């Protein structure tokens, strides 16, 4: 056999390399770069490798106005985005939206005096900052606040900072709009100049949207005068570029079909599990706890073993929902996207500070089903912005009228609780094919997890979380009656129906993609995470407690009593444990009726249950009446430093319970009514009185 010389070897190696290169092109090299394929993680704020210096960020991106937001459910973030958009389109401001947790604040003393800061701040719980605003709030209101230039509050370090502020609150809570009030006061104390009066929106009165609109118009007028801004005709400018991808199909591995992040897409989900990364938890038990056919209340057990998720009794579990198929179809149909629902799209922020709200590439269907709050309330401002894209002049005039006339809007939209697709259908049944999908992405909030008080004890079932949820269905009267169905509770009902053998669950005529993206939720799984709460049992189990929880408000108290029963069985001394519970009829919706008897056996005389049934007789009886009847016992326990807990409806029940408690204290201790109220406030301040309420 002839020997290969050096030249032969070189030629042979070159041929092999060329052949390998030819067959691997497009796989390992020469891959066409997708300009829209920015990482979802990187598209969402200042993460690792991104600057936490807001002044640096504004300088890099050419911005002269930043809208900071503190948001728990997404509403404040939505308002911040709307302010930024309007500032840009109407007044030519170079705006950006900023999550408060993405930046540091010690350099705000160097904020240029020709730039503007806006703050949109929701108050959460009992006057607390939202999760993403905690660090900012503690910094800016701290007694020893210190900025990069040195000096304290007396030196007015923020004298160059111009700002405006709007707060989102609920007047059914004692600390109404506490966050924006405290931040506003702190900024002024530090020398900042507020350009317009701080606004306050009231969710409790149902006027949040109108409060926002009423605040922003005079604010813009004062701002334009102060900063020499010229108003111009607002024309829609897209924040996101959307490209339909003919080179990809829904079956392509890199296409997101509802997965929340890359690990979930690749099937390698890992913790920590939190508000950005849910755990796909198996549902190990589900059952109906009402005994009537026309109403539903679910009890579910979620298994979190192996996830490293932990909870403490009194915490909340967050359920990540999907939109009902009926509403997804309605939305796609009215926009003329029904036949393109599975078309793959890539989304890119057209501004370097724009936050892409979901991972891409994805499909229209997946974006709408898993990421957009398409059944949420509609703003008048949003309706007005869609007038320009109406299919004909009549519908354009109607949309303009709805956007401008708040009374007409209230009659036609708000009172009927229509979602945006229903509004478009009502105005004109012709397809709204001219509406850019980008404006829908920008104007519709991100689909948010729903939080439920955990109804189990972490001492008793460490790796199983109990949920107690009433399935929501509200009938709205009118010329065209509308039935509003709870997005998440009906989703949970569909999962329960599937677990009980129904092949095609359709609760209240709704269908859900309950097997999840690529069937990853099959076998009855649900995406969840845990949010820790301050609603807690006393650390000493011998301390007495009084609980008021009608309806599903009893959920956390099931966990409290379950825990105390276990402690009693273990030989610990357990203090007096009193529960005031109310429902319609004992034969219909008496939650956990048999369990209370079981806990009574474990706790003995330490446990007492007082019931109020509102529909059993012609006389409606509520928990606050039962509380008043037990005034002597309640006062005696309070004098023993009992903790007092309320869970349920904030607007009526919780407020009345607070009033009754003040009356009990005043009457039994010979005090004035005003002094009784003050003592209840003092109990709240010391955390002796705790609430877990909603409106």
XYZ file of C-alpha atoms in Angstrom:
695
model
C 0.000 0.000 0.000
C 1.435 3.385 -1.008
C 2.392 5.781 1.774
C 0.580 9.144 2.024
C 2.953 12.074 1.811
C 2.462 15.355 3.672
C 0.667 17.069 0.783
C -1.821 14.204 0.478
C -2.633 14.463 4.187
C -3.216 18.216 3.974
C -5.556 17.801 0.996
C -7.443 14.956 2.704
C -7.928 16.914 5.947
C -9.112 19.966 3.999
C -11.690 17.840 2.150
C -12.968 16.351 5.437
C -13.296 19.786 7.062
C -15.101 21.186 4.020
C -17.534 18.269 3.941
C -18.279 18.592 7.670
C -18.786 22.326 7.318
C -21.208 21.864 4.427
C -23.444 19.432 6.305
C -23.443 21.336 9.603
C -24.205 24.765 8.189
C -27.321 26.159 9.814
C -27.057 23.733 12.718
C -23.770 24.482 14.467
C -22.672 27.531 12.513
C -24.085 29.991 10.023
C -27.362 30.037 11.961
C -29.389 33.060 10.827
C -29.710 35.312 13.857
C -33.271 36.217 14.836
C -33.301 39.934 15.663
C -36.490 39.377 17.700
C -35.187 36.472 19.770
C -34.011 38.475 22.757
C -34.055 36.486 25.958
C -37.270 36.912 27.910
C -35.270 37.237 31.114
C -33.115 39.972 29.631
C -36.161 41.732 28.237
C -37.583 42.200 31.702
C -35.665 44.857 33.510
C -32.226 45.281 34.965
C -31.165 41.736 35.676
C -27.671 40.304 36.051
C -25.231 42.212 33.878
C -27.590 45.192 33.543
C -27.022 48.510 35.276
C -28.849 49.288 38.504
C -28.005 52.965 38.058
C -31.177 54.670 36.797
C -29.304 57.852 35.805
C -26.870 55.804 33.750
C -29.756 53.946 32.114
C -31.567 57.169 31.234
C -28.397 58.669 29.813
C -27.592 55.566 27.734
C -31.079 55.434 26.240
C -31.658 59.172 25.823
C -34.569 59.418 28.286
C -35.714 62.528 30.125
C -38.611 60.999 32.101
C -38.876 57.784 34.091
C -42.098 56.254 35.441
C -41.367 54.093 38.475
C -44.020 51.630 39.590
C -44.784 49.569 42.681
C -47.316 46.949 41.656
C -48.715 43.754 43.180
C -51.408 42.720 40.695
C -50.221 44.546 37.558
C -52.586 47.536 37.667
C -49.967 50.056 38.801
C -47.583 48.725 36.160
C -50.321 49.185 33.549
C -50.930 52.787 34.654
C -47.191 53.469 34.569
C -47.009 52.179 30.995
C -49.966 54.322 29.998
C -48.396 57.446 31.504
C -45.125 56.774 29.705
C -46.933 56.186 26.417
C -49.021 59.340 26.759
C -46.054 61.482 27.777
C -44.263 60.358 24.635
C -47.129 60.637 22.156
C -48.747 63.867 23.450
C -45.777 65.851 24.721
C -42.697 64.380 23.075
C -41.144 63.246 26.365
C -38.514 60.529 26.066
C -40.053 58.180 28.593
C -39.175 54.830 30.135
C -40.967 52.583 32.624
C -38.963 51.231 35.567
C -39.683 48.491 38.093
C -38.615 49.865 41.483
C -36.837 46.643 42.426
C -34.553 46.849 39.371
C -32.686 49.984 40.452
C -30.777 51.553 43.350
C -31.883 54.881 44.814
C -28.865 56.333 46.617
C -27.958 58.421 43.563
C -31.333 60.177 43.236
C -29.607 63.236 44.703
C -27.866 63.537 41.323
C -31.127 63.375 39.348
C -30.837 66.112 36.675
C -33.176 69.059 37.152
C -34.222 68.945 33.481
C -35.595 65.418 33.862
C -38.744 64.069 35.512
C -39.579 61.166 37.819
C -43.106 59.779 38.061
C -44.202 57.352 40.785
C -47.209 55.039 40.411
C -47.566 53.216 43.721
C -50.113 50.662 44.874
C -50.754 50.144 48.568
C -50.890 46.483 49.471
C -52.591 44.833 52.448
C -52.619 46.928 55.605
C -50.745 49.961 54.298
C -47.751 47.961 53.117
C -45.594 48.478 50.004
C -45.946 46.008 47.174
C -43.294 43.292 47.016
C -41.267 45.114 44.358
C -41.376 48.437 46.264
C -40.299 47.257 49.731
C -36.615 48.207 49.406
C -37.403 51.612 47.867
C -40.000 52.401 50.525
C -37.733 51.433 53.410
C -34.880 53.467 51.908
C -36.773 56.655 51.092
C -38.725 56.766 54.378
C -35.848 55.631 56.597
C -34.667 57.822 59.458
C -31.039 57.436 58.421
C -31.485 57.815 54.653
C -28.158 58.552 52.971
C -27.412 59.497 49.369
C -24.233 59.323 47.303
C -23.424 62.995 47.901
C -23.590 62.595 51.660
C -25.680 64.632 54.065
C -29.017 63.900 55.675
C -32.628 64.971 55.207
C -31.932 68.423 56.652
C -29.585 69.068 53.689
C -32.456 68.596 51.200
C -30.445 66.195 49.005
C -33.251 65.771 46.446
C -33.621 69.483 45.669
C -33.068 68.860 41.930
C -35.650 66.058 41.675
C -38.957 66.987 40.041
C -41.708 64.418 40.487
C -45.393 63.579 40.235
C -47.149 60.704 42.004
C -50.306 58.642 41.749
C -51.454 56.056 44.272
C -53.707 53.036 43.958
C -55.650 52.152 47.090
C -58.899 50.869 48.530
C -60.954 52.903 50.997
C -62.275 49.756 52.668
C -58.819 49.314 54.203
C -57.810 51.442 57.168
C -54.516 52.579 55.629
C -56.005 53.954 52.420
C -53.315 54.861 49.864
C -50.732 54.868 52.645
C -47.808 54.173 50.337
C -48.177 57.136 47.987
C -48.891 59.442 50.934
C -45.779 58.360 52.835
C -43.515 58.410 49.773
C -44.862 61.809 48.733
C -44.167 63.196 52.216
C -40.693 61.634 52.311
C -39.685 63.034 48.910
C -40.830 66.546 49.851
C -39.047 66.278 53.202
C -35.863 65.414 51.287
C -36.260 68.525 49.150
C -37.863 67.133 45.980
C -40.252 69.357 44.053
C -43.706 67.916 43.380
C -45.079 69.484 40.226
C -48.752 68.580 40.616
C -50.947 67.309 43.425
C -50.498 63.620 44.165
C -53.409 61.581 42.824
C -55.264 58.791 44.603
C -57.345 56.081 42.961
C -59.979 54.193 44.950
C -60.632 50.596 44.016
C -63.033 50.234 46.950
C -65.421 52.796 45.454
C -64.963 51.325 41.978
C -63.605 54.644 40.698
C -59.934 53.778 40.180
C -59.961 54.388 36.428
C -61.914 57.641 36.588
C -59.746 58.849 39.485
C -56.676 58.220 37.343
C -58.117 60.027 34.320
C -59.272 62.969 36.457
C -55.806 63.280 38.023
C -53.667 63.029 34.917
C -55.252 65.815 32.830
C -54.482 68.722 35.220
C -51.148 67.015 35.961
C -50.168 67.145 32.280
C -51.259 70.800 32.098
C -49.082 71.789 35.079
C -46.203 69.648 33.864
C -46.293 71.145 30.369
C -46.161 74.637 31.850
C -43.364 73.814 34.291
C -41.154 71.972 31.775
C -42.076 74.015 28.662
C -43.658 71.062 26.885
C -45.773 71.522 23.786
C -48.794 69.297 23.346
C -49.232 67.696 19.951
C -51.808 65.416 18.392
C -51.310 61.979 19.890
C -50.658 59.361 17.236
C -50.197 55.698 18.071
C -46.564 54.626 18.025
C -45.943 50.921 18.593
C -43.775 49.915 21.531
C -43.323 46.399 20.172
C -42.457 45.100 16.743
C -44.248 41.864 15.849
C -43.032 39.589 13.078
C -44.896 36.522 11.833
C -42.368 33.718 11.464
C -42.898 31.574 8.385
C -39.716 29.662 9.236
C -41.177 28.334 12.510
C -44.170 26.206 13.422
C -45.822 25.523 16.805
C -44.082 22.141 16.818
C -40.631 23.758 16.705
C -38.828 23.166 20.005
C -37.828 26.817 20.469
C -41.416 28.111 20.206
C -43.112 28.928 23.526
C -46.655 27.604 23.714
C -47.434 29.027 27.152
C -44.329 28.008 29.084
C -43.394 30.835 31.477
C -39.630 30.665 30.883
C -36.817 28.778 29.128
C -36.409 26.069 31.780
C -40.068 25.164 31.495
C -39.770 25.202 27.696
C -36.875 22.762 27.784
C -38.568 20.523 30.343
C -35.934 21.252 32.993
C -38.014 23.315 35.413
C -36.114 24.083 38.606
C -36.410 26.359 41.609
C -36.465 28.645 43.297
C -40.171 28.834 42.527
C -41.656 32.301 42.900
C -43.743 34.982 41.184
C -41.561 34.682 38.065
C -41.229 30.903 38.041
C -44.180 28.664 39.024
C -43.982 25.074 40.209
C -46.172 22.701 38.192
C -47.774 20.947 41.168
C -49.893 17.799 41.087
C -53.430 18.065 42.467
C -53.706 15.055 44.772
C -57.268 15.677 45.911
C -60.221 17.797 44.829
C -63.792 17.806 46.037
C -66.953 19.888 46.169
C -67.777 21.287 49.608
C -71.139 22.913 48.830
C -74.215 20.700 48.736
C -76.257 22.679 46.178
C -76.197 22.278 42.403
C -76.150 25.947 41.342
C -73.080 27.021 43.355
C -69.615 25.551 43.741
C -66.908 25.706 46.362
C -63.771 23.665 45.835
C -61.405 22.066 48.280
C -58.102 21.109 46.683
C -54.881 19.574 47.950
C -51.724 20.608 46.077
C -48.593 18.486 46.523
C -45.376 20.539 46.720
C -43.053 17.773 47.896
C -39.695 17.827 46.127
C -40.083 21.465 45.039
C -38.407 23.119 48.053
C -41.536 25.268 48.305
C -42.357 25.897 51.953
C -45.229 27.649 53.643
C -46.306 28.723 57.089
C -49.861 28.529 58.364
C -51.609 31.726 57.201
C -49.625 32.162 53.974
C -51.121 32.477 50.472
C -50.828 30.179 47.495
C -50.757 31.746 44.026
C -52.465 29.906 41.177
C -51.366 30.768 37.626
C -54.516 30.579 35.471
C -55.168 30.252 31.769
C -57.956 32.052 29.929
C -61.083 30.138 28.984
C -61.157 28.822 25.410
C -64.453 30.607 24.753
C -62.897 33.995 25.546
C -59.697 33.227 23.635
C -61.816 32.380 20.578
C -63.898 35.549 20.994
C -60.752 37.704 21.165
C -59.097 36.054 18.158
C -62.302 36.170 16.132
C -63.106 39.872 16.579
C -59.533 40.797 15.598
C -59.671 38.559 12.527
C -56.923 36.292 13.870
C -58.897 33.057 14.240
C -57.356 31.373 11.192
C -53.872 32.567 12.227
C -54.113 31.580 15.885
C -51.241 29.092 15.592
C -49.020 31.392 13.519
C -45.661 31.848 15.226
C -44.720 35.416 16.106
C -41.574 37.049 17.466
C -41.859 40.199 19.569
C -39.162 42.829 19.957
C -39.138 45.998 22.036
C -38.707 48.929 19.654
C -37.354 50.996 22.527
C -34.305 49.743 24.467
C -36.220 50.102 27.742
C -39.386 48.315 26.581
C -40.234 45.134 28.499
C -41.504 42.275 26.348
C -44.357 40.860 28.506
C -43.943 37.192 27.574
C -41.279 34.883 26.122
C -41.013 34.632 22.345
C -41.172 33.251 19.737
C -44.728 32.169 20.547
C -48.116 31.994 18.835
C -51.067 34.389 18.907
C -53.088 31.702 20.685
C -50.460 31.052 23.370
C -49.874 34.760 24.040
C -53.606 35.389 24.482
C -54.397 32.187 26.391
C -51.532 32.248 28.900
C -50.264 35.809 29.139
C -52.959 38.455 28.512
C -55.728 39.491 30.938
C -58.329 39.496 28.161
C -61.266 39.193 30.594
C -60.157 42.120 32.754
C -61.916 45.482 33.108
C -61.578 47.882 30.191
C -60.337 51.452 30.532
C -62.012 54.370 28.799
C -58.608 55.552 27.597
C -57.973 52.177 25.923
C -61.321 52.303 24.114
C -60.563 55.823 22.875
C -57.190 54.680 21.521
C -58.865 51.973 19.419
C -61.202 54.423 17.650
C -58.527 55.137 15.019
C -58.600 51.465 13.981
C -62.374 51.041 13.756
C -63.656 49.170 10.678
C -66.030 52.006 9.643
C -67.035 55.574 10.496
C -70.053 54.604 12.629
C -67.978 52.385 14.889
C -65.243 55.040 15.029
C -67.797 57.594 16.256
C -69.139 55.134 18.841
C -65.665 54.326 20.170
C -64.844 58.035 20.347
C -68.043 58.724 22.287
C -67.316 55.862 24.695
C -63.828 57.235 25.222
C -64.962 60.800 25.868
C -68.286 60.431 27.722
C -67.681 58.805 31.113
C -71.400 58.413 31.911
C -72.069 56.745 28.569
C -69.024 54.514 29.065
C -70.244 53.560 32.529
C -73.681 52.637 31.184
C -72.478 50.653 28.178
C -69.219 49.108 29.414
C -68.423 49.403 33.123
C -71.850 48.541 34.499
C -72.073 45.567 32.142
C -68.524 44.482 33.095
C -67.643 43.819 29.466
C -64.183 42.687 28.442
C -62.434 44.321 25.477
C -63.539 41.725 22.910
C -67.151 42.112 24.057
C -66.865 45.891 23.690
C -65.604 45.543 20.121
C -68.363 43.025 19.312
C -71.004 45.337 20.751
C -69.772 48.355 18.809
C -69.371 46.530 15.488
C -69.576 42.816 14.665
C -67.358 43.351 11.615
C -63.838 42.088 12.236
C -61.454 44.713 13.621
C -58.605 43.630 11.386
C -56.829 47.017 11.429
C -56.135 46.885 15.173
C -52.388 46.254 15.615
C -51.698 43.298 17.896
C -49.026 45.483 19.514
C -51.624 47.915 20.892
C -53.476 44.998 22.484
C -50.243 43.760 24.065
C -49.455 47.232 25.383
C -52.939 48.026 26.694
C -54.024 44.714 28.210
C -52.453 43.779 31.510
C -50.386 40.651 31.917
C -52.445 37.693 33.166
C -51.763 37.650 36.892
C -51.636 34.797 39.403
C -54.586 34.731 41.818
C -53.867 34.430 45.532
C -55.793 32.210 47.936
C -55.449 31.954 51.706
C -53.977 28.535 52.416
C -56.528 26.475 54.353
C -54.148 23.970 55.920
C -51.544 23.905 58.663
C -47.886 23.594 57.718
C -47.374 21.756 61.013
C -49.914 19.083 60.033
C -49.255 18.791 56.290
C -45.873 20.235 55.458
C -45.833 19.299 51.762
C -49.540 19.580 50.937
C -51.234 22.931 50.477
C -55.009 23.175 50.828
C -57.078 25.626 48.774
C -60.686 26.615 49.503
C -62.235 28.624 46.657
C -65.786 29.628 45.781
C -66.301 29.412 42.003
C -67.283 32.854 40.785
C -70.193 33.482 38.442
C -71.958 36.858 38.531
C -75.044 37.676 36.460
C -75.154 41.312 35.321
C -78.716 42.461 34.500
C -79.423 44.661 31.514
C -80.830 44.713 27.984
C -78.187 42.113 27.078
C -77.530 40.229 30.339
C -73.867 39.387 30.822
C -72.558 36.545 32.968
C -69.096 37.238 34.349
C -67.201 34.092 35.256
C -64.138 33.931 37.473
C -61.089 33.145 35.342
C -59.155 31.109 37.898
C -61.906 29.500 39.951
C -63.564 28.101 36.822
C -60.150 26.858 35.672
C -59.797 25.051 39.008
C -63.321 23.661 38.631
C -62.367 22.265 35.217
C -59.346 20.565 36.794
C -61.562 19.098 39.510
C -64.017 17.810 36.889
C -61.180 16.192 34.974
C -59.814 14.550 38.095
C -63.259 13.110 38.711
C -63.403 11.457 35.311
C -65.060 13.985 33.006
C -63.250 13.642 29.642
C -64.153 17.157 28.404
C -64.695 19.491 31.355
C -66.652 22.658 30.544
C -67.608 24.439 33.773
C -70.374 26.971 33.121
C -69.919 26.491 29.384
C -66.199 27.256 29.466
C -63.362 25.063 28.285
C -59.737 25.297 29.333
C -56.438 23.989 27.974
C -56.026 22.118 31.255
C -53.238 19.863 29.987
C -51.104 22.985 29.551
C -48.506 23.766 26.891
C -47.330 20.561 25.160
C -49.424 18.542 27.655
C -46.968 19.427 30.440
C -49.802 19.778 32.992
C -51.419 16.465 32.116
C -52.474 14.272 35.010
C -54.103 17.240 36.787
C -51.290 19.673 37.525
C -51.522 23.389 38.232
C -48.791 26.111 38.219
C -48.349 27.633 41.685
C -46.029 29.537 43.971
C -46.254 30.597 47.625
C -46.447 34.157 48.950
C -45.615 34.651 52.599
C -48.046 36.601 54.746
C -48.026 38.433 58.074
C -51.364 36.816 58.966
C -50.039 34.465 61.610
C -50.939 32.551 64.751
C -49.234 33.736 67.952
C -45.968 31.920 68.575
C -47.312 30.887 72.002
C -50.173 28.367 71.448
C -51.557 29.070 74.934
C -52.499 32.591 73.858
C -56.249 32.929 73.093
C -57.430 33.792 69.588
C -60.707 35.100 68.140
C -61.405 34.497 64.449
C -64.134 35.962 62.233
C -64.425 34.295 58.828
C -67.736 33.952 56.972
C -67.928 31.975 53.727
C -64.580 31.118 52.162
C -63.075 33.630 54.598
C -62.883 30.648 56.951
C -60.041 29.198 54.832
C -57.021 30.339 56.881
C -58.880 29.569 60.114
C -59.259 25.945 59.096
C -55.447 25.935 59.017
C -55.228 27.759 62.373
C -57.608 25.344 64.105
C -56.059 22.311 62.412
C -52.720 23.389 63.849
C -54.052 24.018 67.350
C -55.813 20.636 67.357
C -52.516 18.940 66.465
C -50.735 20.879 69.221
C -53.391 19.819 71.751
C -53.034 16.179 70.687
C -49.272 16.499 71.205
C -49.894 17.564 74.789
C -49.273 21.293 74.409
C -51.390 23.790 76.306
C -53.683 25.505 73.819
C -55.490 28.748 74.598
C -59.129 29.579 73.990
C -59.869 29.308 70.258
C -63.061 31.064 69.122
C -64.449 31.030 65.566
C -67.340 33.126 64.267
C -68.471 31.556 60.997
C -71.316 32.512 58.673
C -72.963 31.141 55.528
C -76.408 31.075 53.896
C -77.850 27.785 55.153
C -76.328 24.906 57.140
C -77.782 22.487 54.589
C -76.152 24.210 51.593
C -72.808 25.885 52.219
C -71.611 25.123 55.746
C -67.907 24.648 54.968
C -66.054 21.852 56.788
C -69.036 21.163 59.056
C -67.826 17.664 60.007
C -64.253 18.800 60.547
C -65.231 21.333 63.210
C -66.685 18.460 65.238
C -63.413 16.561 64.890
C -61.362 19.561 66.011
C -63.743 20.059 68.937
C -62.920 16.560 70.146
C -59.199 17.337 70.068
C -59.448 20.818 71.616
C -62.314 20.235 74.054
C -63.640 23.335 75.772
C -60.804 25.395 74.302
C -62.678 25.544 70.986
C -66.011 27.277 70.466
C -67.819 27.811 67.171
C -70.501 30.491 66.759
C -72.522 30.289 63.532
C -74.596 32.859 61.640
C -76.954 31.748 58.845
C -78.253 34.525 56.598
C -80.901 32.576 54.659
C -82.117 29.956 57.137
C -85.055 32.061 58.365
C -86.730 35.306 57.355
C -84.265 37.104 59.641
C -80.815 37.482 58.147
C -78.112 36.861 60.721
C -74.472 37.811 60.114
C -71.216 37.206 61.972
C -71.027 40.746 63.317
C -74.335 40.154 65.146
C -73.000 36.954 66.714
C -69.869 38.864 67.705
C -72.009 41.487 69.446
C -74.013 38.791 71.258
C -70.758 37.377 72.672
C -69.530 40.791 73.824
C -68.621 39.652 77.357
C -66.579 36.680 76.155
C -64.851 38.732 73.448
C -63.926 41.515 75.872
C -62.662 39.020 78.473
C -60.392 37.339 75.927
C -59.119 40.673 74.596
C -58.155 41.644 78.148
C -56.149 38.412 78.183
C -54.351 39.798 75.086
C -56.151 37.522 72.621
C -55.246 37.984 68.961
C -58.212 39.050 66.818
C -58.393 37.900 63.174
C -60.749 38.785 60.309
C -60.798 37.178 56.872
C -63.236 37.821 54.019
C -65.037 40.737 52.404
C -63.354 44.075 53.120
C -66.096 46.390 51.883
C -68.888 45.340 54.246
C -68.181 42.509 56.679
C -64.661 43.467 57.780
C -65.572 47.126 58.218
C -68.666 46.295 60.282
C -66.756 43.798 62.424
C -64.214 46.515 63.223
C -67.030 48.898 64.232
C -68.724 46.260 66.397
C -65.456 45.429 68.132
C -64.967 49.105 69.016
C -68.508 49.192 70.419
C -67.875 46.055 72.508
C -64.710 47.527 74.030
C -66.430 50.851 74.753
C -69.522 49.269 76.290
C -67.797 46.635 78.425
C -65.111 48.989 79.727
C -67.243 52.072 80.246
C -65.462 54.098 77.581
C -66.651 56.545 74.945
C -67.328 55.272 71.409
C -64.363 57.306 70.170
C -62.054 55.711 72.732
C -63.298 52.260 71.682
C -62.367 53.032 68.073
C -58.934 54.264 69.149
C -58.288 51.017 71.025
C -59.139 48.984 67.917
C -56.672 51.124 65.956
C -54.086 50.498 68.645
C -54.712 46.748 68.340
C -54.069 47.014 64.607
C -50.839 48.927 65.136
C -49.537 46.309 67.571
C -50.594 43.448 65.264
C -53.087 42.172 67.848
C -55.817 42.803 65.224
C -54.977 41.185 61.862
C -56.911 41.129 58.589
C -56.719 39.030 55.440
C -59.432 40.692 53.387
C -60.371 41.419 49.786
C -62.890 43.568 47.949
